[in-house]
XYZ file of C-alpha atoms in Angstrom:
728
model
C 0.000 0.000 0.000
C 1.457 3.325 -1.061
C 1.673 5.934 1.738
C -0.206 9.166 1.092
C -0.204 12.691 2.496
C -3.495 14.269 3.537
C -3.735 18.021 2.875
C -6.303 19.961 4.928
C -7.434 23.276 3.411
C -9.824 25.760 5.014
C -12.318 26.132 2.139
C -13.401 23.961 -0.803
C -12.262 26.604 -3.341
C -8.723 26.624 -1.928
C -8.698 22.827 -1.598
C -9.581 22.401 -5.271
C -6.772 24.748 -6.316
C -4.260 22.868 -4.160
C -5.485 19.581 -5.616
C -5.038 20.865 -9.162
C -1.462 21.998 -8.516
C -0.639 18.730 -6.696
C -2.016 16.627 -9.557
C -5.027 15.193 -7.706
C -7.827 14.381 -10.133
C -9.982 11.755 -8.394
C -12.946 13.788 -7.195
C -14.827 12.277 -4.264
C -17.517 13.514 -1.880
C -15.619 16.037 0.258
C -12.088 15.388 -1.019
C -9.932 14.945 -4.125
C -7.395 12.111 -4.373
C -4.206 11.616 -6.341
C -1.345 9.137 -6.372
C 0.613 10.960 -3.635
C -1.797 13.431 -2.041
C -5.373 13.519 -0.791
C -6.767 17.054 -0.506
C -9.746 17.734 1.736
C -11.130 20.852 3.360
C -13.031 22.381 6.208
C -15.982 24.705 5.681
C -14.499 27.391 7.853
C -14.763 25.914 11.344
C -15.952 22.286 11.578
C -15.332 22.125 15.335
C -16.091 24.758 17.964
C -16.376 25.254 21.718
C -19.442 23.588 23.196
C -22.497 25.577 24.250
C -23.102 26.000 27.997
C -25.723 23.214 28.226
C -23.054 20.672 27.183
C -21.434 21.215 30.601
C -24.494 21.479 32.820
C -28.184 20.992 31.956
C -29.191 23.928 34.169
C -27.335 26.233 31.753
C -29.891 25.484 29.041
C -32.065 28.179 30.625
C -30.925 31.779 30.902
C -31.123 32.405 34.650
C -29.130 34.984 36.600
C -28.941 32.612 39.576
C -26.850 30.157 37.523
C -24.167 32.686 36.597
C -21.216 32.781 36.188
C -20.633 29.772 33.948
C -17.021 28.668 34.453
C -16.388 25.135 33.114
C -13.297 23.427 34.514
C -12.320 22.115 31.072
C -13.538 23.555 27.773
C -15.136 21.001 25.452
C -15.047 20.754 21.679
C -18.078 19.764 19.599
C -18.679 19.232 15.890
C -20.803 21.987 14.354
C -24.077 20.246 13.358
C -24.399 22.011 9.985
C -20.978 20.743 8.868
C -21.006 17.322 10.561
C -20.933 15.473 7.219
C -17.702 17.169 6.116
C -16.142 16.617 9.536
C -16.898 12.898 9.267
C -15.260 12.884 5.831
C -12.087 14.517 7.203
C -12.048 12.298 10.310
C -12.472 9.217 8.124
C -9.528 10.230 5.934
C -7.368 10.770 9.023
C -8.072 7.156 10.055
C -7.155 5.638 6.680
C -4.179 3.289 7.038
C -2.446 4.675 3.953
C -2.507 8.271 5.315
C 0.841 8.605 7.095
C 1.281 12.384 7.104
C -0.857 15.493 7.330
C -0.208 18.947 5.856
C -2.112 21.822 7.463
C -2.998 24.135 4.574
C -5.629 26.301 6.252
C -5.233 30.095 6.135
C -1.789 31.046 7.367
C -2.847 32.980 10.463
C -4.135 32.670 14.019
C -7.692 31.663 13.115
C -6.603 29.311 10.328
C -4.360 27.487 12.779
C -7.290 27.078 15.171
C -9.538 25.683 12.416
C -7.075 22.866 11.693
C -5.888 22.070 15.223
C -9.396 21.707 16.637
C -10.320 19.282 13.838
C -7.194 17.222 14.499
C -7.764 17.311 18.256
C -11.392 16.203 17.948
C -10.496 13.437 15.473
C -7.600 12.207 17.647
C -4.853 12.597 15.023
C -1.374 11.841 16.444
C 0.610 11.324 13.250
C 3.311 13.398 11.563
C 2.098 16.918 10.804
C 3.657 19.696 8.741
C 2.539 23.233 7.910
C 2.072 24.982 4.554
C 2.689 28.706 5.083
C 2.257 30.835 1.968
C 1.310 34.445 1.268
C -0.249 34.010 -2.179
C -2.285 31.349 -3.971
C -0.388 31.288 -7.277
C 0.769 27.942 -8.633
C 4.390 28.909 -8.042
C 3.745 29.925 -4.420
C 1.921 26.640 -3.758
C 4.726 24.550 -5.274
C 7.412 26.461 -3.378
C 5.357 26.167 -0.199
C 5.161 22.378 -0.513
C 8.908 22.218 -1.134
C 9.440 24.146 2.105
C 6.913 22.637 4.505
C 7.641 23.375 8.170
C 7.101 21.135 11.226
C 3.674 21.918 12.732
C 5.303 22.255 16.181
C 6.768 25.581 15.064
C 3.219 26.976 15.091
C 2.121 25.565 18.461
C 2.373 29.000 20.076
C 0.112 30.471 17.387
C -2.461 27.771 18.133
C -2.266 28.385 21.879
C -2.877 32.095 21.259
C -5.903 31.346 19.050
C -7.320 28.867 21.574
C -6.836 31.346 24.437
C -8.614 34.055 22.429
C -11.558 31.772 21.713
C -11.899 30.555 25.316
C -11.616 34.120 26.647
C -14.383 35.282 24.302
C -16.575 32.369 25.456
C -16.009 33.122 29.148
C -16.421 36.890 28.949
C -18.935 37.168 26.110
C -21.398 34.455 27.135
C -21.371 35.309 30.846
C -21.788 39.052 30.421
C -24.355 38.688 27.627
C -26.498 36.377 29.751
C -26.122 38.599 32.812
C -27.153 41.744 30.898
C -30.085 40.021 29.202
C -31.398 38.439 32.409
C -30.932 41.615 34.445
C -32.763 43.997 32.110
C -35.003 41.716 30.037
C -33.643 42.928 26.707
C -31.494 41.379 23.975
C -28.172 42.812 25.114
C -24.715 41.454 24.353
C -21.182 42.442 25.237
C -17.654 41.317 24.468
C -14.079 42.164 25.304
C -13.497 43.903 21.918
C -17.023 44.700 20.754
C -17.943 46.772 23.819
C -14.860 49.069 23.906
C -15.370 49.666 20.176
C -18.992 50.645 20.783
C -17.785 52.855 23.651
C -15.573 54.783 21.201
C -18.624 55.565 19.049
C -20.907 56.523 21.936
C -18.199 58.674 23.533
C -17.745 60.560 20.269
C -21.519 61.074 20.008
C -21.569 62.511 23.537
C -18.737 64.917 22.622
C -20.775 66.074 19.599
C -23.910 66.586 21.708
C -22.030 68.613 24.312
C -20.216 70.716 21.743
C -21.191 74.390 21.571
C -20.068 76.032 18.287
C -18.372 79.415 18.363
C -18.476 81.911 15.512
C -15.166 83.237 14.237
C -13.924 85.504 11.450
C -10.797 85.503 9.341
C -9.586 88.198 6.959
C -8.473 87.513 3.382
C -6.611 89.994 1.195
C -6.840 89.503 -2.558
C -3.631 90.578 -4.325
C -2.552 90.282 -7.972
C -2.281 86.546 -8.639
C -2.784 85.231 -5.103
C -4.568 85.570 -1.737
C -3.001 86.266 1.671
C -4.565 85.540 5.064
C -4.381 87.515 8.309
C -2.417 86.127 11.269
C -2.064 87.462 14.802
C 1.203 87.552 16.763
C 0.784 83.882 17.749
C -0.025 82.749 14.214
C -3.774 82.331 14.800
C -5.984 83.004 11.783
C -9.310 83.593 13.560
C -10.954 86.349 15.572
C -13.830 85.378 17.865
C -15.072 88.963 18.250
C -17.036 90.105 15.197
C -16.775 93.807 16.060
C -12.987 93.598 16.320
C -12.816 91.726 13.018
C -14.958 94.350 11.263
C -12.958 97.203 12.776
C -9.690 95.594 11.698
C -10.964 95.020 8.159
C -12.178 98.636 7.948
C -8.802 99.914 9.163
C -6.955 97.946 6.470
C -9.123 98.950 3.493
C -7.305 101.064 0.959
C -3.860 100.142 2.318
C -1.088 98.660 0.221
C 0.748 95.454 1.099
C 4.509 95.370 1.562
C 6.326 92.079 1.125
C 8.564 91.828 4.222
C 9.817 88.261 3.915
C 10.179 85.592 1.220
C 10.954 82.101 2.511
C 11.759 79.201 0.213
C 12.368 75.712 1.518
C 12.926 72.402 -0.259
C 10.787 69.605 1.110
C 9.954 66.026 0.317
C 7.229 63.586 1.300
C 8.154 59.885 1.283
C 5.747 57.460 -0.365
C 3.092 55.882 1.850
C 3.940 52.386 3.091
C 2.430 49.397 1.302
C -0.987 48.223 2.402
C -1.867 46.095 5.358
C -5.507 45.020 5.658
C -6.633 47.862 7.923
C -5.099 50.583 5.737
C -6.660 49.070 2.612
C -10.056 48.897 4.328
C -9.695 52.560 5.311
C -8.928 53.732 1.778
C -11.685 51.554 0.276
C -14.170 53.153 2.655
C -12.919 56.671 1.871
C -12.953 56.278 -1.900
C -15.722 53.751 -2.552
C -17.713 53.713 0.742
C -17.114 49.941 1.029
C -17.579 48.520 4.515
C -14.628 46.802 6.159
C -16.407 43.468 5.694
C -17.014 44.097 1.981
C -13.363 45.004 1.420
C -12.136 41.888 3.195
C -14.494 39.734 1.115
C -13.241 41.337 -2.117
C -9.651 40.874 -0.988
C -10.276 37.183 -0.273
C -11.640 36.792 -3.803
C -8.606 38.534 -5.344
C -6.332 36.314 -3.226
C -8.050 32.925 -3.540
C -9.993 32.990 -6.790
C -8.078 35.394 -9.038
C -4.669 34.973 -7.309
C -3.758 38.584 -8.078
C -2.953 39.828 -4.567
C -1.099 38.335 -1.616
C -2.588 37.202 1.711
C -5.027 39.878 2.917
C -5.234 39.333 6.698
C -1.899 40.927 7.454
C -0.888 43.681 9.869
C 2.461 44.356 8.167
C 3.168 47.151 5.698
C 6.603 45.934 4.589
C 8.164 42.969 2.799
C 11.259 40.949 3.781
C 14.459 41.002 1.735
C 13.846 37.527 0.318
C 10.783 38.852 -1.599
C 12.846 41.553 -3.390
C 14.032 39.194 -6.193
C 10.367 38.656 -7.146
C 9.602 42.364 -7.619
C 10.502 42.289 -11.317
C 7.884 39.652 -12.103
C 5.331 41.422 -9.931
C 5.962 44.635 -11.869
C 5.561 42.766 -15.167
C 2.179 41.514 -13.966
C 1.188 45.171 -13.473
C 2.071 46.097 -17.062
C -1.519 46.253 -18.164
C -4.204 48.840 -18.691
C -3.531 52.281 -17.146
C -0.690 50.944 -14.980
C 1.496 49.848 -17.905
C 3.524 53.053 -18.585
C 4.453 53.600 -14.925
C 5.161 49.917 -14.257
C 7.448 49.804 -17.314
C 9.248 52.961 -16.188
C 9.891 51.521 -12.708
C 10.940 48.171 -14.182
C 13.544 49.821 -16.455
C 15.116 51.848 -13.630
C 16.693 48.948 -11.761
C 17.832 48.465 -9.037
C 14.457 49.178 -7.527
C 13.830 51.899 -4.953
C 12.960 49.631 -1.988
C 13.994 51.679 1.069
C 10.337 52.395 1.872
C 9.166 48.822 1.199
C 11.729 46.419 2.676
C 12.084 46.015 6.431
C 12.634 42.539 7.877
C 12.105 43.774 11.440
C 8.586 45.027 10.682
C 7.292 41.900 8.933
C 5.095 39.689 11.119
C 3.429 36.407 10.043
C 2.752 37.840 6.569
C 4.230 40.673 4.570
C 2.358 43.640 3.113
C -0.384 43.239 0.510
C 1.233 43.453 -2.938
C 0.408 42.073 -6.416
C 1.425 38.507 -7.217
C 3.316 37.400 -10.327
C 0.023 36.233 -11.877
C -0.921 37.988 -15.118
C -4.330 39.632 -14.553
C -7.371 39.382 -16.789
C -9.038 42.551 -15.647
C -12.225 41.903 -17.604
C -12.805 38.828 -15.388
C -13.007 41.037 -12.293
C -16.243 42.501 -11.006
C -16.425 46.284 -10.623
C -15.736 46.218 -6.854
C -12.899 43.695 -7.291
C -11.393 45.962 -9.936
C -11.559 48.913 -7.530
C -9.732 47.058 -4.757
C -7.129 45.768 -7.212
C -6.637 49.352 -8.452
C -5.938 50.587 -4.918
C -3.437 47.789 -4.253
C -1.557 48.153 -7.550
C -1.281 51.938 -7.291
C 0.053 51.654 -3.741
C 2.576 49.001 -4.836
C 3.833 51.228 -7.679
C 3.887 54.287 -5.410
C 6.062 52.690 -2.744
C 8.668 51.792 -5.400
C 8.902 55.414 -6.563
C 11.048 58.204 -5.067
C 9.681 60.814 -2.627
C 7.476 63.661 -3.788
C 9.760 66.728 -3.932
C 8.576 70.301 -3.891
C 9.648 73.803 -3.021
C 7.451 75.443 -0.395
C 7.136 79.206 -0.671
C 5.915 81.411 2.158
C 5.261 85.131 1.679
C 4.866 87.367 4.732
C 3.262 90.746 4.056
C 2.614 93.838 6.138
C -0.724 95.565 5.585
C -1.308 98.575 7.824
C 0.861 97.087 10.576
C -0.897 93.676 10.435
C 0.665 90.429 9.281
C -0.716 88.477 6.328
C 0.677 85.196 5.051
C 0.429 83.391 1.715
C 1.732 79.880 1.070
C 2.389 78.157 -2.193
C 4.062 75.084 -3.562
C 6.158 74.420 -6.642
C 6.499 70.759 -7.641
C 10.084 69.713 -8.402
C 9.535 65.959 -8.823
C 6.093 64.298 -8.506
C 7.771 61.061 -7.395
C 5.283 58.592 -5.935
C 2.352 60.918 -6.629
C 2.615 59.873 -10.276
C 0.889 56.636 -9.246
C -2.304 58.469 -8.316
C -4.840 60.482 -10.233
C -6.651 63.529 -8.889
C -9.680 61.526 -7.791
C -7.883 60.119 -4.770
C -4.796 60.840 -2.707
C -3.590 58.737 0.237
C -2.441 61.920 1.986
C -4.668 63.329 4.712
C -6.381 66.617 3.972
C -5.077 69.596 5.956
C -7.046 72.572 7.182
C -4.956 74.947 5.122
C -4.954 72.841 1.975
C -6.745 75.618 0.048
C -4.052 78.081 1.111
C -1.136 75.728 0.565
C -1.876 74.690 -3.007
C -2.136 78.130 -4.637
C 0.433 79.190 -7.205
C 2.453 82.253 -6.143
C 4.037 84.791 -8.490
C 7.768 85.530 -8.506
C 8.192 88.393 -6.003
C 11.024 90.004 -4.056
C 11.318 91.301 -0.545
C 10.271 94.964 -0.370
C 7.801 94.753 -3.267
C 4.698 96.928 -2.740
C 1.435 95.368 -3.919
C -2.070 96.730 -4.423
C -4.932 95.004 -2.561
C -7.747 94.352 -5.002
C -10.219 93.146 -2.342
C -10.357 92.667 1.430
C -13.030 90.421 2.907
C -14.154 88.840 6.150
C -14.359 85.042 6.176
C -17.012 83.929 8.679
C -17.019 80.451 10.106
C -17.979 78.284 13.065
C -15.905 75.900 15.109
C -16.879 72.376 14.150
C -17.673 69.527 16.536
C -15.619 66.334 16.385
C -16.539 64.350 13.295
C -18.626 61.231 13.701
C -16.822 58.028 12.928
C -16.963 56.515 9.477
C -15.801 52.935 9.025
C -12.465 54.332 7.815
C -11.908 56.508 10.885
C -13.272 53.814 13.242
C -10.724 51.337 11.880
C -8.029 53.930 12.618
C -9.387 54.424 16.149
C -9.445 50.651 16.721
C -5.875 50.324 15.465
C -4.643 53.370 17.419
C -7.148 53.920 20.255
C -4.725 56.252 22.079
C -5.611 59.053 19.650
C -9.263 58.956 20.700
C -8.621 59.049 24.470
C -8.159 62.351 26.292
C -6.803 60.814 29.525
C -3.008 61.155 29.155
C -2.096 58.257 31.460
C -4.539 55.997 29.588
C -3.287 57.293 26.261
C 0.270 56.366 27.211
C -0.788 52.786 27.928
C -2.618 52.547 24.617
C 0.385 53.840 22.665
C 2.334 50.825 23.911
C -0.323 48.289 22.920
C -1.600 46.868 19.646
C -5.122 48.286 19.602
C -8.621 46.806 19.618
C -8.890 43.479 17.810
C -6.689 42.454 14.899
C -6.816 43.311 11.183
C -8.573 39.996 10.603
C -11.300 40.539 13.239
C -12.122 44.271 13.090
C -14.522 43.975 10.156
C -16.559 41.296 11.962
C -16.665 43.411 15.126
C -18.141 46.365 13.217
C -20.676 44.081 11.486
C -21.709 42.676 14.887
C -22.473 46.205 16.111
C -24.812 46.662 13.125
C -26.531 43.287 13.434
C -27.106 43.845 17.184
C -28.699 47.239 16.387
C -26.157 49.152 18.498
C -25.158 51.443 15.640
C -26.652 52.571 12.340
C -25.437 54.390 9.234
C -26.356 57.912 8.222
C -24.611 58.301 4.911
C -21.033 57.328 5.721
C -21.354 58.266 9.394
C -21.772 55.688 12.175
C -24.312 56.758 14.798
C -25.056 54.869 18.033
C -28.672 53.881 18.648
C -30.434 54.407 21.958
C -29.841 50.715 22.616
C -26.107 51.092 22.007
C -25.805 54.198 24.188
C -27.688 52.545 27.056
C -25.652 49.343 26.754
C -22.374 51.214 27.232
C -23.821 52.767 30.398
C -25.034 49.396 31.693
C -21.868 47.321 31.218
C -19.238 47.409 33.976
C -16.762 50.215 33.439
C -13.746 47.917 32.958
C -15.366 46.284 29.929
C -15.579 49.683 28.201
C -11.848 50.218 28.611
C -9.917 50.341 25.362
C -6.688 50.147 27.364
C -7.632 46.890 29.081
C -8.739 45.255 25.830
C -5.612 46.429 24.021
C -3.461 44.925 26.776
C -5.290 41.613 26.283
C -4.489 41.702 22.572
C -0.838 42.283 23.464
C -0.961 39.294 25.809
C -2.347 37.144 22.997
C 0.392 38.412 20.672
C 2.994 37.473 23.304
C 1.506 33.972 23.538
C 1.725 33.654 19.737
C 5.414 34.605 19.953
C 6.023 32.024 22.684
C 6.589 34.696 25.354
C 3.368 34.335 27.383
C 1.277 31.695 29.122
C -2.074 30.868 27.549
C -3.267 29.064 30.694
C -2.568 32.084 32.878
C -4.377 34.326 30.406
C -7.486 32.115 30.403
C -7.475 31.910 34.224
C -7.366 35.700 34.353
C -10.348 35.785 31.985
C -12.261 33.350 34.240
C -11.743 35.629 37.228
C -12.620 38.668 35.149
C -15.849 37.112 33.822
C -16.944 36.217 37.362
C -16.261 39.755 38.546
C -18.240 41.273 35.650
C -21.251 39.094 36.483
C -21.095 40.199 40.119
C -21.106 43.846 39.026
C -24.093 43.363 36.712
C -26.046 41.567 39.466
C -25.381 44.426 41.905
C -26.224 47.203 39.427
C -29.172 49.490 40.170
C -29.300 51.042 36.685
C -32.362 50.791 34.461
C -32.925 50.067 30.765
C -35.714 51.601 28.683
C -36.911 50.535 25.236
C -37.132 53.832 23.318
C -38.278 52.044 20.173
C -41.164 49.998 21.550
C -44.273 49.846 19.353
C -47.874 49.035 20.184
C -47.774 45.904 18.018
C -47.734 42.663 20.036
C -45.466 39.804 19.019
C -47.624 37.096 17.363
C -45.486 34.410 19.047
C -45.225 35.558 22.678
C -47.367 38.679 23.009
C -44.601 41.085 24.080
C -44.604 44.493 22.418
C -42.387 44.512 19.323
C -39.467 46.906 18.866
C -38.895 48.926 15.698
C -35.230 48.713 14.703
C -33.177 49.982 11.786
C -30.932 47.377 10.199
C -28.305 47.832 7.503
C -30.876 47.317 4.751
C -34.095 48.626 6.178
C -36.491 48.680 9.101
C -37.930 45.680 10.932
C -39.943 44.711 13.979
C -38.172 42.418 16.457
C -39.303 40.766 19.649
C -37.419 41.906 22.772
C -37.518 38.352 24.150
C -34.290 36.571 23.212
C -35.860 33.105 23.456
C -38.732 34.106 21.156
C -36.561 35.703 18.460
C -39.470 36.771 16.221
C -38.673 39.446 13.624
C -40.511 40.840 10.635
C -39.321 43.132 7.860
C -41.092 46.485 7.457
C -39.001 47.885 4.629
C -35.918 46.769 2.775
C -33.533 48.638 0.542
C -33.468 46.422 -2.544
C -31.305 46.298 -5.641
C -34.339 47.144 -7.783
C -33.717 50.495 -9.481
C -36.256 53.289 -9.840
C -37.206 53.726 -13.542
C -37.186 57.533 -13.055
C -34.021 58.379 -11.083
C -32.310 54.941 -11.094
C -31.730 54.946 -7.325
C -32.316 51.814 -5.246
C -35.915 51.465 -4.103
C -37.355 50.311 -0.778
C -39.885 47.496 -0.567
C -42.593 48.247 2.007
C -45.759 46.594 3.272
C -46.922 42.987 3.440
C -48.745 40.517 1.231
C -50.693 42.018 -1.656
C -49.993 45.533 -0.379
C -46.231 45.277 -0.925
C -44.945 48.283 -2.808
C -41.650 49.647 -4.103
C -41.021 53.230 -2.941
C -38.295 55.595 -4.142
C -36.998 58.765 -2.478
C -37.894 60.708 -5.649
C -41.570 59.928 -5.045
C -41.996 57.021 -7.479
C -44.217 54.165 -6.228
C -44.976 50.793 -7.789
C -46.842 47.740 -6.490
C -44.808 44.547 -6.298
C -47.268 42.849 -8.638
C -46.803 45.612 -11.230
C -43.037 45.397 -10.827
C -43.146 41.666 -11.552
C -45.298 42.224 -14.636
C -42.945 44.935 -15.889
C -39.892 42.721 -15.412
C -41.631 39.782 -17.095
C -42.558 41.895 -20.128
C -38.976 43.113 -20.314
C -37.890 39.484 -20.596
C -36.036 39.292 -17.287
C -34.641 35.833 -16.635
C -34.079 34.123 -13.313
C -30.521 35.386 -12.884
C -31.478 38.996 -13.573
C -34.236 38.907 -10.976
C -31.903 37.315 -8.443
C -29.698 40.385 -8.780
C -32.442 42.338 -7.096
C -32.228 39.940 -4.177
C -28.425 40.027 -3.969
C -27.229 41.517 -0.743
C -30.598 41.180 1.000
C -28.854 39.399 3.844
C -30.495 41.145 6.778
C -31.507 38.382 9.239
C -35.203 39.091 8.972
C -36.382 35.560 9.607
C -39.262 36.036 7.172
C -38.597 38.437 4.320
C -41.783 39.305 2.476
C -39.782 40.365 -0.560
C -37.753 37.145 -0.617
C -40.904 35.037 -0.300
C -42.665 36.938 -3.071
C -39.692 36.759 -5.410
C -39.208 33.057 -4.685
C -42.834 32.333 -5.600
C -42.501 34.354 -8.796
C -39.276 32.599 -9.836
C -40.862 29.214 -9.138
C -43.837 30.116 -11.335
C -41.504 31.328 -14.107
C -39.593 28.027 -14.065
C -42.812 26.028 -14.437
C -43.895 27.997 -17.512
């Protein structure tokens, strides 16, 4: 009997690609077999931590008297929905001809957990090696299999992942049950989710407390440019209108004398290559994609199209051993609008890598860069093309020299007052050549309108006529609400959002809230729990979210505490910390949180309660705003009833072409557009049928309708229509 190696991938799509490269052609139910390798896969997690009732039957019921739940030993169970695939994998592990296993799940903390829990549950004790690659190209896979590492080298990564999962079970389940039982509402909390929500609610409170102040600036229009008033300290605003008007009146009719001309050469280095968080930020700024959407698009570009390297990275640099591959990566970029610049960089070897290469700053995976795979851009969807565009432009930019310019500052005297004008003369566009005017990775500055003007060639002592003098009124602005882009920044660097200096110092030394791989899911959880909602790009806390932050124990709101936990997990992954000690600390912490919730005398009020009783349990339903529309939900967690009131669909208005909402129930369902257009669902179906819409086209209207409504009237109606169409 010939010995074979079993390869365990994380997803079927990846498993099939590995099988193709390894020459496995014998397709079976749940695996693909070849002469040397058998490739199988998980479906994400196949094994997870057991629910509370697996430890004690009394924990089946949510009762405050039974808290905290602190099992002596955490148990693993097979996820019921994926039991069949688990049995397939477990059966392969028991085959007598399988003598070795290769872990080929995602090369990261969570991917390691996926594989190790399966092996632990199945009782595998055989030889195990690890495939660790940063791209899914054929070459990367072949090189990865030539350089497999002993699985023991990644034991610390597994211990970190297991500690994270057990800590989330202990803290999340105990506090969620305590909050729900105490206040009779569907409330949940977690060691990362709650501090993130606290950032949003704290910002909202700052906005509500903010009192705007009116101010005035003074602008002097001169031949070819504009100068702006400054006081002795360099301030540009006056908060006394009368003084501003008096000053402007005093200066009218005066000439300006140029008292100082300052020229300075400056340069701006290119931005570092992308890690996941930075890419999610830019995708939200430019395309309004959510963090979750961007990660999904990145996974597609990595796994399916093989055009970009591993997305779940927190590094913005590459190691020296990747430098020899840059030529081929540049050649892969020689297409479409990127071709001229990629060719120019390719010709000017050796490459400018001082801003890209740094071994010390590379963690498990290097920065996100293009692979050597030649792209077929027409095979990409529009959103995939947008993400690829961001990644390629950043890759080209970081290989270009700094942006060089001469900054010019003119200081003028007008009637004894100081006015300043700033300008910039570009010497070498450098890395800016990689970007068009529609988007720049540089942050906007308050004086950007003053800094970008072109200044004439003048000399000290020149006397200039003022063509116009005007007051510039304004108001101080409150702090901006978070967008997903700025929230990701705050999660990565929470110190910047904390005013307490001692707390800020702690946060500066820690790694932030969550990891690049988990932040998108945390934000999505806040939406699905109805703690936050979107207003345009802004994230606004709901009454439920604001009250929750007030109800949870103060320590659980602490960004500093959570960031320190993430650092502890990172230390465990590096082999420098104890996972058992960390979990024991979390057990004590969970017990203390439950005690605080039990002793609390605070109250919770449903601000969104309706007069409609739940048809299942009779409790009054709550009106909530989900990501895609409004719905009624039952406040009783065990009931769980929910009904859609309106959904933003992908059906376009025939007048203004905006997405329409579907409102109402049964025969009264109607599409409604913000422009005023209305159309009954029945009429919509007739119109689409007459237009010759096929099944796939109609399904496009349903795409993205993933709000957990339980019973979507639109989905039911569309399903019935599609079924009728198929029978015709």
